[in-house]
Each structure stands twice: as C-alpha cells, then as structure tokens.
PDB file of C-alpha atoms in Angstrom:
ATOM      1  CA  MET A   1      39.205 -19.281  57.674  1.00  0.00           C
ATOM      2  CA  SER A   2      39.753 -22.451  55.653  1.00  0.00           C
ATOM      3  CA  LYS A   3      42.927 -24.445  55.095  1.00  0.00           C
ATOM      4  CA  ILE A   4      43.440 -26.458  51.916  1.00  0.00           C
ATOM      5  CA  ILE A   5      46.328 -28.858  51.368  1.00  0.00           C
ATOM      6  CA  GLN A   6      47.459 -29.092  47.739  1.00  0.00           C
ATOM      7  CA  VAL A   7      49.499 -32.135  46.766  1.00  0.00           C
ATOM      8  CA  ALA A   8      50.410 -33.676  43.414  1.00  0.00           C
ATOM      9  CA  ASP A   9      52.596 -36.306  41.785  1.00  0.00           C
ATOM     10  CA  VAL A  10      52.826 -38.699  44.717  1.00  0.00           C
ATOM     11  CA  HIS A  11      53.580 -41.467  42.194  1.00  0.00           C
ATOM     12  CA  PHE A  12      53.012 -44.598  44.277  1.00  0.00           C
ATOM     13  CA  GLY A  13      55.488 -47.053  42.832  1.00  0.00           C
ATOM     14  CA  THR A  14      58.233 -44.426  43.057  1.00  0.00           C
ATOM     15  CA  GLU A  15      56.986 -42.647  46.167  1.00  0.00           C
ATOM     16  CA  ASN A  16      59.380 -41.192  48.740  1.00  0.00           C
ATOM     17  CA  PRO A  17      58.644 -43.028  52.034  1.00  0.00           C
ATOM     18  CA  ARG A  18      60.136 -40.225  54.144  1.00  0.00           C
ATOM     19  CA  ALA A  19      57.995 -37.653  52.366  1.00  0.00           C
ATOM     20  CA  ILE A  20      54.866 -39.791  52.704  1.00  0.00           C
ATOM     21  CA  SER A  21      55.396 -40.216  56.444  1.00  0.00           C
ATOM     22  CA  ALA A  22      56.285 -36.579  57.060  1.00  0.00           C
ATOM     23  CA  PHE A  23      53.336 -35.390  54.963  1.00  0.00           C
ATOM     24  CA  LYS A  24      50.855 -37.303  57.104  1.00  0.00           C
ATOM     25  CA  ALA A  25      52.312 -35.920  60.335  1.00  0.00           C
ATOM     26  CA  THR A  26      52.407 -32.350  59.015  1.00  0.00           C
ATOM     27  CA  VAL A  27      48.884 -32.354  57.583  1.00  0.00           C
ATOM     28  CA  ASP A  28      47.478 -33.729  60.833  1.00  0.00           C
ATOM     29  CA  ALA A  29      49.257 -30.990  62.787  1.00  0.00           C
ATOM     30  CA  LEU A  30      47.980 -28.271  60.438  1.00  0.00           C
ATOM     31  CA  GLU A  31      44.350 -29.321  61.030  1.00  0.00           C
ATOM     32  CA  ALA A  32      43.452 -28.668  57.403  1.00  0.00           C
ATOM     33  CA  ASP A  33      39.879 -28.553  56.119  1.00  0.00           C
ATOM     34  CA  ALA A  34      40.317 -30.202  52.715  1.00  0.00           C
ATOM     35  CA  LEU A  35      42.822 -32.053  50.549  1.00  0.00           C
ATOM     36  CA  ALA A  36      43.223 -31.261  46.835  1.00  0.00           C
ATOM     37  CA  VAL A  37      45.080 -34.003  44.943  1.00  0.00           C
ATOM     38  CA  CYS A  38      46.218 -32.688  41.555  1.00  0.00           C
ATOM     39  CA  GLY A  39      46.844 -35.973  39.756  1.00  0.00           C
ATOM     40  CA  ASP A  40      49.504 -38.658  39.314  1.00  0.00           C
ATOM     41  CA  LEU A  41      48.860 -40.675  42.444  1.00  0.00           C
ATOM     42  CA  THR A  42      50.495 -43.617  40.650  1.00  0.00           C
ATOM     43  CA  GLN A  43      53.574 -44.193  38.505  1.00  0.00           C
ATOM     44  CA  ARG A  44      52.392 -46.798  35.986  1.00  0.00           C
ATOM     45  CA  GLY A  45      48.677 -47.065  36.713  1.00  0.00           C
ATOM     46  CA  LYS A  46      49.052 -50.542  38.240  1.00  0.00           C
ATOM     47  CA  HIS A  47      46.360 -51.983  40.499  1.00  0.00           C
ATOM     48  CA  GLU A  48      48.794 -52.330  43.387  1.00  0.00           C
ATOM     49  CA  GLU A  49      49.779 -48.671  43.021  1.00  0.00           C
ATOM     50  CA  PHE A  50      46.151 -47.568  43.094  1.00  0.00           C
ATOM     51  CA  GLU A  51      45.547 -49.766  46.135  1.00  0.00           C
ATOM     52  CA  ALA A  52      48.490 -48.192  47.964  1.00  0.00           C
ATOM     53  CA  ALA A  53      47.308 -44.706  47.023  1.00  0.00           C
ATOM     54  CA  ARG A  54      43.757 -45.397  48.218  1.00  0.00           C
ATOM     55  CA  LYS A  55      44.994 -46.864  51.491  1.00  0.00           C
ATOM     56  CA  TRP A  56      47.104 -43.728  52.021  1.00  0.00           C
ATOM     57  CA  LEU A  57      44.261 -41.343  51.188  1.00  0.00           C
ATOM     58  CA  ASP A  58      41.962 -43.158  53.594  1.00  0.00           C
ATOM     59  CA  THR A  59      44.240 -42.115  56.468  1.00  0.00           C
ATOM     60  CA  PHE A  60      42.999 -38.536  55.947  1.00  0.00           C
ATOM     61  CA  THR A  61      39.496 -37.950  57.283  1.00  0.00           C
ATOM     62  CA  ILE A  62      39.040 -34.472  55.782  1.00  0.00           C
ATOM     63  CA  PRO A  63      37.093 -33.888  52.522  1.00  0.00           C
ATOM     64  CA  LYS A  64      39.107 -34.768  49.423  1.00  0.00           C
ATOM     65  CA  LEU A  65      38.994 -33.816  45.754  1.00  0.00           C
ATOM     66  CA  VAL A  66      41.055 -36.077  43.485  1.00  0.00           C
ATOM     67  CA  VAL A  67      41.704 -35.617  39.754  1.00  0.00           C
ATOM     68  CA  ALA A  68      43.614 -37.925  37.423  1.00  0.00           C
ATOM     69  CA  GLY A  69      47.035 -37.343  35.915  1.00  0.00           C
ATOM     70  CA  ASN A  70      48.720 -38.815  32.862  1.00  0.00           C
ATOM     71  CA  HIS A  71      50.488 -41.448  34.991  1.00  0.00           C
ATOM     72  CA  ASP A  72      47.116 -42.667  36.297  1.00  0.00           C
ATOM     73  CA  THR A  73      46.464 -44.595  33.077  1.00  0.00           C
ATOM     74  CA  PRO A  74      47.616 -48.236  32.638  1.00  0.00           C
ATOM     75  CA  LEU A  75      50.994 -47.645  31.010  1.00  0.00           C
ATOM     76  CA  LEU A  76      51.657 -51.245  29.952  1.00  0.00           C
ATOM     77  CA  ASN A  77      48.130 -52.147  28.802  1.00  0.00           C
ATOM     78  CA  LEU A  78      47.811 -50.290  25.511  1.00  0.00           C
ATOM     79  CA  TYR A  79      44.280 -51.524  24.781  1.00  0.00           C
ATOM     80  CA  GLU A  80      42.944 -50.404  28.142  1.00  0.00           C
ATOM     81  CA  ARG A  81      44.870 -47.137  27.934  1.00  0.00           C
ATOM     82  CA  VAL A  82      43.114 -46.313  24.654  1.00  0.00           C
ATOM     83  CA  VAL A  83      39.627 -47.721  25.329  1.00  0.00           C
ATOM     84  CA  SER A  84      39.135 -47.059  29.063  1.00  0.00           C
ATOM     85  CA  PRO A  85      42.173 -45.120  30.306  1.00  0.00           C
ATOM     86  CA  PHE A  86      40.675 -43.983  33.629  1.00  0.00           C
ATOM     87  CA  GLU A  87      38.561 -46.988  34.583  1.00  0.00           C
ATOM     88  CA  ARG A  88      41.089 -48.116  37.186  1.00  0.00           C
ATOM     89  CA  HIS A  89      41.493 -44.595  38.557  1.00  0.00           C
ATOM     90  CA  ASP A  90      37.743 -44.105  38.817  1.00  0.00           C
ATOM     91  CA  ASP A  91      37.254 -47.477  40.517  1.00  0.00           C
ATOM     92  CA  TYR A  92      39.411 -46.229  43.379  1.00  0.00           C
ATOM     93  CA  PHE A  93      38.754 -42.482  43.465  1.00  0.00           C
ATOM     94  CA  ASP A  94      35.453 -41.650  41.771  1.00  0.00           C
ATOM     95  CA  GLU A  95      33.850 -40.883  45.143  1.00  0.00           C
ATOM     96  CA  PHE A  96      36.369 -38.044  45.515  1.00  0.00           C
ATOM     97  CA  SER A  97      35.541 -36.399  42.165  1.00  0.00           C
ATOM     98  CA  ALA A  98      32.633 -34.218  43.325  1.00  0.00           C
ATOM     99  CA  PRO A  99      33.110 -30.533  44.195  1.00  0.00           C
ATOM    100  CA  VAL A 100      34.062 -29.781  47.789  1.00  0.00           C
ATOM    101  CA  GLU A 101      32.390 -26.842  49.507  1.00  0.00           C
ATOM    102  CA  LEU A 102      33.882 -25.252  52.629  1.00  0.00           C
ATOM    103  CA  ASP A 103      32.714 -22.307  54.726  1.00  0.00           C
ATOM    104  CA  ASN A 104      34.445 -19.759  52.498  1.00  0.00           C
ATOM    105  CA  ALA A 105      35.733 -21.778  49.533  1.00  0.00           C
ATOM    106  CA  VAL A 106      34.668 -24.231  46.850  1.00  0.00           C
ATOM    107  CA  LEU A 107      36.855 -26.707  44.934  1.00  0.00           C
ATOM    108  CA  ALA A 108      35.900 -28.176  41.549  1.00  0.00           C
ATOM    109  CA  GLY A 109      37.976 -30.472  39.353  1.00  0.00           C
ATOM    110  CA  ILE A 110      38.426 -31.443  35.699  1.00  0.00           C
ATOM    111  CA  ASN A 111      40.485 -34.155  34.022  1.00  0.00           C
ATOM    112  CA  THR A 112      43.185 -32.798  31.697  1.00  0.00           C
ATOM    113  CA  ALA A 113      44.957 -36.160  31.256  1.00  0.00           C
ATOM    114  CA  ARG A 114      44.466 -38.483  28.283  1.00  0.00           C
ATOM    115  CA  GLY A 115      45.257 -42.159  27.730  1.00  0.00           C
ATOM    116  CA  TRP A 116      46.643 -41.363  24.290  1.00  0.00           C
ATOM    117  CA  GLN A 117      46.748 -38.448  21.864  1.00  0.00           C
ATOM    118  CA  THR A 118      47.599 -37.875  18.217  1.00  0.00           C
ATOM    119  CA  ARG A 119      50.890 -36.247  19.083  1.00  0.00           C
ATOM    120  CA  LYS A 120      54.261 -37.585  20.126  1.00  0.00           C
ATOM    121  CA  ASN A 121      54.025 -36.654  23.798  1.00  0.00           C
ATOM    122  CA  TRP A 122      50.672 -38.110  24.847  1.00  0.00           C
ATOM    123  CA  ALA A 123      51.472 -37.230  28.478  1.00  0.00           C
ATOM    124  CA  GLU A 124      50.788 -33.543  27.842  1.00  0.00           C
ATOM    125  CA  GLY A 125      47.495 -32.035  28.958  1.00  0.00           C
ATOM    126  CA  SER A 126      44.298 -31.445  27.016  1.00  0.00           C
ATOM    127  CA  VAL A 127      41.364 -29.342  28.222  1.00  0.00           C
ATOM    128  CA  ASN A 128      37.783 -30.245  27.350  1.00  0.00           C
ATOM    129  CA  LEU A 129      36.228 -26.775  27.281  1.00  0.00           C
ATOM    130  CA  GLU A 130      32.744 -28.137  28.027  1.00  0.00           C
ATOM    131  CA  ASP A 131      34.101 -29.798  31.176  1.00  0.00           C
ATOM    132  CA  LEU A 132      35.707 -26.496  32.101  1.00  0.00           C
ATOM    133  CA  ASP A 133      32.446 -24.590  31.603  1.00  0.00           C
ATOM    134  CA  ASN A 134      30.598 -27.106  33.791  1.00  0.00           C
ATOM    135  CA  ALA A 135      33.170 -26.693  36.555  1.00  0.00           C
ATOM    136  CA  ILE A 136      32.974 -22.912  36.274  1.00  0.00           C
ATOM    137  CA  ALA A 137      29.181 -23.113  36.624  1.00  0.00           C
ATOM    138  CA  THR A 138      29.694 -24.975  39.894  1.00  0.00           C
ATOM    139  CA  GLY A 139      31.791 -22.144  41.276  1.00  0.00           C
ATOM    140  CA  ASP A 140      29.466 -19.451  39.977  1.00  0.00           C
ATOM    141  CA  GLY A 141      26.666 -20.742  42.179  1.00  0.00           C
ATOM    142  CA  VAL A 142      28.361 -20.332  45.555  1.00  0.00           C
ATOM    143  CA  GLY A 143      28.181 -16.589  46.076  1.00  0.00           C
ATOM    144  CA  ARG A 144      31.239 -14.874  47.527  1.00  0.00           C
ATOM    145  CA  LYS A 145      33.177 -18.036  48.293  1.00  0.00           C
ATOM    146  CA  THR A 146      36.708 -18.274  46.883  1.00  0.00           C
ATOM    147  CA  ALA A 147      36.654 -20.725  43.959  1.00  0.00           C
ATOM    148  CA  PHE A 148      39.504 -23.120  43.108  1.00  0.00           C
ATOM    149  CA  LEU A 149      39.795 -25.203  39.935  1.00  0.00           C
ATOM    150  CA  ILE A 150      41.784 -28.422  40.332  1.00  0.00           C
ATOM    151  CA  CYS A 151      43.456 -30.295  37.455  1.00  0.00           C
ATOM    152  CA  HIS A 152      46.764 -31.988  36.701  1.00  0.00           C
ATOM    153  CA  HIS A 153      48.247 -29.940  33.864  1.00  0.00           C
ATOM    154  CA  PRO A 154      48.926 -26.195  33.961  1.00  0.00           C
ATOM    155  CA  PHE A 155      46.958 -24.353  31.295  1.00  0.00           C
ATOM    156  CA  LEU A 156      50.083 -22.298  30.530  1.00  0.00           C
ATOM    157  CA  SER A 157      53.632 -23.400  31.225  1.00  0.00           C
ATOM    158  CA  PRO A 158      54.875 -22.037  34.597  1.00  0.00           C
ATOM    159  CA  PRO A 159      57.618 -19.473  33.862  1.00  0.00           C
ATOM    160  CA  ASP A 160      60.306 -20.957  36.109  1.00  0.00           C
ATOM    161  CA  ALA A 161      59.534 -24.670  35.774  1.00  0.00           C
ATOM    162  CA  PRO A 162      62.434 -26.894  34.619  1.00  0.00           C
ATOM    163  CA  MET A 163      60.148 -28.520  32.041  1.00  0.00           C
ATOM    164  CA  ARG A 164      57.905 -26.794  29.512  1.00  0.00           C
ATOM    165  CA  THR A 165      54.310 -27.892  29.114  1.00  0.00           C
ATOM    166  CA  SER A 166      52.002 -27.759  26.108  1.00  0.00           C
ATOM    167  CA  THR A 167      48.354 -28.156  27.069  1.00  0.00           C
ATOM    168  CA  ARG A 168      45.880 -28.402  24.206  1.00  0.00           C
ATOM    169  CA  ARG A 169      43.359 -25.559  24.327  1.00  0.00           C
ATOM    170  CA  GLY A 170      45.310 -24.302  27.326  1.00  0.00           C
ATOM    171  CA  ARG A 171      45.320 -20.660  26.252  1.00  0.00           C
ATOM    172  CA  ARG A 172      41.573 -20.628  25.603  1.00  0.00           C
ATOM    173  CA  ALA A 173      40.973 -22.394  28.909  1.00  0.00           C
ATOM    174  CA  SER A 174      43.197 -19.900  30.686  1.00  0.00           C
ATOM    175  CA  ARG A 175      41.264 -16.980  29.240  1.00  0.00           C
ATOM    176  CA  ARG A 176      37.911 -18.522  30.199  1.00  0.00           C
ATOM    177  CA  LEU A 177      39.100 -19.154  33.724  1.00  0.00           C
ATOM    178  CA  ALA A 178      40.332 -15.582  34.080  1.00  0.00           C
ATOM    179  CA  GLN A 179      36.950 -14.265  32.955  1.00  0.00           C
ATOM    180  CA  SER A 180      35.072 -16.506  35.385  1.00  0.00           C
ATOM    181  CA  GLY A 181      34.486 -16.258  39.107  1.00  0.00           C
ATOM    182  CA  PHE A 182      37.359 -18.664  39.784  1.00  0.00           C
ATOM    183  CA  ARG A 183      40.420 -17.025  41.275  1.00  0.00           C
ATOM    184  CA  TYR A 184      42.793 -19.999  41.567  1.00  0.00           C
ATOM    185  CA  LEU A 185      44.035 -22.845  39.373  1.00  0.00           C
ATOM    186  CA  LEU A 186      45.721 -25.658  41.334  1.00  0.00           C
ATOM    187  CA  THR A 187      47.859 -28.035  39.256  1.00  0.00           C
ATOM    188  CA  GLY A 188      50.786 -30.469  39.340  1.00  0.00           C
ATOM    189  CA  HIS A 189      52.734 -32.283  36.585  1.00  0.00           C
ATOM    190  CA  VAL A 190      55.926 -30.192  36.618  1.00  0.00           C
ATOM    191  CA  HIS A 191      57.124 -31.466  40.041  1.00  0.00           C
ATOM    192  CA  VAL A 192      58.118 -28.014  41.302  1.00  0.00           C
ATOM    193  CA  PRO A 193      56.028 -25.533  43.298  1.00  0.00           C
ATOM    194  CA  SER A 194      55.217 -22.061  42.029  1.00  0.00           C
ATOM    195  CA  VAL A 195      52.727 -19.227  42.496  1.00  0.00           C
ATOM    196  CA  THR A 196      52.058 -17.036  39.454  1.00  0.00           C
ATOM    197  CA  VAL A 197      49.564 -14.335  38.540  1.00  0.00           C
ATOM    198  CA  VAL A 198      48.229 -15.056  35.041  1.00  0.00           C
ATOM    199  CA  ASP A 199      47.001 -11.882  33.331  1.00  0.00           C
ATOM    200  CA  HIS A 200      44.552 -11.740  30.429  1.00  0.00           C
ATOM    201  CA  GLU A 201      44.151  -8.027  29.708  1.00  0.00           C
ATOM    202  CA  GLN A 202      41.670  -6.890  32.400  1.00  0.00           C
ATOM    203  CA  ASP A 203      41.178 -10.383  33.869  1.00  0.00           C
ATOM    204  CA  ALA A 204      43.464 -12.578  35.946  1.00  0.00           C
ATOM    205  CA  TYR A 205      43.768 -15.615  38.192  1.00  0.00           C
ATOM    206  CA  ILE A 206      46.442 -17.212  40.368  1.00  0.00           C
ATOM    207  CA  ALA A 207      48.126 -20.383  39.074  1.00  0.00           C
ATOM    208  CA  VAL A 208      49.491 -22.515  41.919  1.00  0.00           C
ATOM    209  CA  SER A 209      51.632 -25.523  41.060  1.00  0.00           C
ATOM    210  CA  ALA A 210      52.424 -28.229  43.605  1.00  0.00           C
ATOM    211  CA  GLY A 211      55.670 -30.177  43.829  1.00  0.00           C
ATOM    212  CA  THR A 212      55.982 -33.934  44.306  1.00  0.00           C
ATOM    213  CA  LEU A 213      56.146 -36.476  47.137  1.00  0.00           C
ATOM    214  CA  SER A 214      57.985 -38.957  44.917  1.00  0.00           C
ATOM    215  CA  THR A 215      61.653 -39.657  44.281  1.00  0.00           C
ATOM    216  CA  ARG A 216      61.267 -38.095  40.810  1.00  0.00           C
ATOM    217  CA  LEU A 217      62.580 -34.660  41.765  1.00  0.00           C
ATOM    218  CA  ARG A 218      63.174 -31.757  39.384  1.00  0.00           C
ATOM    219  CA  ALA A 219      65.253 -28.885  40.780  1.00  0.00           C
ATOM    220  CA  SER A 220      63.438 -28.757  44.121  1.00  0.00           C
ATOM    221  CA  PRO A 221      62.930 -30.999  47.171  1.00  0.00           C
ATOM    222  CA  ALA A 222      59.768 -32.966  47.830  1.00  0.00           C
ATOM    223  CA  SER A 223      57.028 -30.505  48.708  1.00  0.00           C
ATOM    224  CA  PHE A 224      53.349 -29.661  49.057  1.00  0.00           C
ATOM    225  CA  ASN A 225      51.359 -26.446  49.476  1.00  0.00           C
ATOM    226  CA  LEU A 226      49.158 -25.074  52.246  1.00  0.00           C
ATOM    227  CA  ILE A 227      46.510 -22.578  51.145  1.00  0.00           C
ATOM    228  CA  ASP A 228      45.024 -20.386  53.890  1.00  0.00           C
ATOM    229  CA  ILE A 229      41.852 -18.474  53.020  1.00  0.00           C
ATOM    230  CA  SER A 230      40.884 -15.636  55.351  1.00  0.00           C
ATOM    231  CA  GLY A 231      38.163 -13.304  54.131  1.00  0.00           C
ATOM    232  CA  GLU A 232      39.138 -12.142  50.643  1.00  0.00           C
ATOM    233  CA  ASN A 233      42.842 -12.722  51.241  1.00  0.00           C
ATOM    234  CA  CYS A 234      44.729 -15.936  50.651  1.00  0.00           C
ATOM    235  CA  ALA A 235      48.208 -17.150  51.581  1.00  0.00           C
ATOM    236  CA  VAL A 236      50.056 -19.973  49.834  1.00  0.00           C
ATOM    237  CA  THR A 237      52.845 -21.582  51.852  1.00  0.00           C
ATOM    238  CA  ILE A 238      55.182 -24.101  50.253  1.00  0.00           C
ATOM    239  CA  PHE A 239      56.393 -26.851  52.602  1.00  0.00           C
ATOM    240  CA  ASN A 240      59.756 -28.367  51.573  1.00  0.00           C
ATOM    241  CA  LEU A 241      61.088 -31.662  52.880  1.00  0.00           C
ATOM    242  CA  HIS A 242      64.262 -31.277  54.938  1.00  0.00           C
ATOM    243  CA  GLY A 243      65.482 -34.531  56.431  1.00  0.00           C
ATOM    244  CA  ASP A 244      62.453 -36.231  57.938  1.00  0.00           C
ATOM    245  CA  ARG A 245      60.158 -33.214  58.244  1.00  0.00           C
ATOM    246  CA  PHE A 246      58.465 -30.582  56.140  1.00  0.00           C
ATOM    247  CA  VAL A 247      59.539 -26.984  56.723  1.00  0.00           C
ATOM    248  CA  PRO A 248      57.312 -24.035  55.721  1.00  0.00           C
ATOM    249  CA  GLN A 249      58.777 -21.392  53.417  1.00  0.00           C
ATOM    250  CA  LYS A 250      57.838 -17.707  53.315  1.00  0.00           C
ATOM    251  CA  PRO A 251      54.120 -17.415  52.446  1.00  0.00           C
ATOM    252  CA  HIS A 252      52.903 -15.835  49.216  1.00  0.00           C
ATOM    253  CA  VAL A 253      50.152 -13.471  50.384  1.00  0.00           C
ATOM    254  CA  LEU A 254      47.499 -12.762  47.769  1.00  0.00           C
ATOM    255  CA  THR A 255      44.968  -9.926  47.887  1.00  0.00           C
ATOM    256  CA  PRO A 256      41.624  -9.554  46.048  1.00  0.00           C
ATOM    257  CA  ASP A 257      43.201  -7.327  43.377  1.00  0.00           C
ATOM    258  CA  PHE A 258      45.863  -9.961  42.627  1.00  0.00           C
ATOM    259  CA  GLU A 259      48.735  -8.167  44.327  1.00  0.00           C
ATOM    260  CA  LEU A 260      51.546 -10.679  44.645  1.00  0.00           C
ATOM    261  CA  LYS A 261      55.299 -10.277  44.774  1.00  0.00           C
ATOM    262  CA  GLU A 262      55.803 -13.037  42.248  1.00  0.00           C
ATOM    263  CA  THR A 263      56.100 -13.450  38.503  1.00  0.00           C
ATOM    264  CA  HIS A 264      53.216 -12.025  36.471  1.00  0.00           C
ATOM    265  CA  LEU A 265      52.630 -14.026  33.307  1.00  0.00           C
ATOM    266  CA  SER A 266      51.034 -12.041  30.502  1.00  0.00           C
ATOM    267  CA  ALA A 267      49.028 -14.539  28.494  1.00  0.00           C
ATOM    268  CA  ASP A 268      47.907 -12.220  25.681  1.00  0.00           C
TER     269      ASP A 268
END
C-alpha cells in the first residue's frame, strides 16, 4: 500500500496560516509516502514567496514531486515573465521535478503553465504534447505500478467546478493520457476538489483535482486529497478544513475497471 498526498494552490503570499499548520499535523499523522504538489505554491512569484514555500516543503521528509502553476511566474516583472518565466521556480524546486517511484506507484509531472500566451487569459493551461509523451514513457517502463500524471491545469474542465478552464491541446492530451498506461491525472488551478472518470470511447482515466490551502476559496473550504493505493484499487479521500483541523470526507473508491460513483465526463 502507498499513500500519496495531493495538494495545490497553496499561494504563499495569500496562504491560510490555519490550513498550513493543520496540513502539516495531518500529513505527519497519516504517515504518507509521497507528496504531489500540483502548482501555484506562490501568489505573485516573488522571491520571498518562493523562500517561504521552500521552507515549508522542507518540513516534509517524504519524496516530493513539484510542478509549476501560472502564479509561479514573476507577475510584476514582465520581461522575466516572458523570457524566463520559471527560472525562479526552478531555482527553488528543480530538485523535486524528477519522477517519484514508490513500491506500487509512479508519479511523473509536466508543466502546463506559461509566462504569457497569445490570448487574453494567459493564466490558462497549455500542454506540450512532446512533454506529455515523455512523461507517459516514464510510466510505461514501471510494469504494473499505478501511474499518476501531475500538472497544474486540468486537461478538460471539471464538470462541477465554479470556474471553467480552457487548456490548449487539452482534448488531445486527454485522449493520449486515456490511451496510455496512466490511470490518474492529478491537477489543481480550480481551487475545489473533485474526482471524475474521463471517458474516451473505450479508454478512460481518473481526473483528481485538489483544492487550495490559501485564503482564495471558491465554493469549498481549504482542502487537500489523500490517495491510498492498495493492489489495483485506489481510494481518494478529500480532507476539508473545519476550524483548526482537517476532517476526512467519504472516500471515493476506484476499481481497475473505473467503477466510481461520481460524474463520468464523456470527452468525445
């Protein structure tokens, strides 16, 4: 059995101190095996925000995989945001970019954030399909282990999220992921948790969105996810902040044939 903690949108600079403190206590008690950080560790990409985020991450001794989010670019330095948008992020977190392999699982990450784009909302996601193929190749070489892809932006907009997303090449990426050996896509960005089966004709995967540990809430309390892998089954438990502690909600139990009492999203 392996336990993976999924967290996103901590947004140091607008972080929730109660959530940060309670998260540390809860994760330690859960004795997790790995930490998947799905982007947006900072609010404005400032050095002091990255320093605070790195200091916080260093309190966790378990293996970590960290990917960038759109807020992890220097918001107020337009030149740097265009020319080297993730230099600051990589200075602090590049050592956590490599795939993480556990006894029965493997985690690989890609960057779907961009410093700027030729569209009005540059904060939306964009998938480099070559990066995706490289990540998929990582998972294909680990036998029967459960494979998780980590990125910031959902490939397809979660059905019940309070904000809609528009990820460039998201539909093609979603189809490729469904046809691969990866069974799970772990993302953030929308600030609300969800578990959804994404169907592409005969292929499918599970899209798991994490909430936020910041004060920037959208229709749900601060939260994170616990993913328990046991054999070929997996359970996703959302932990919501109530007062000064995180409380587990009813687990979403997932079977190898993608049985899940949740929303199925037909992508074709």
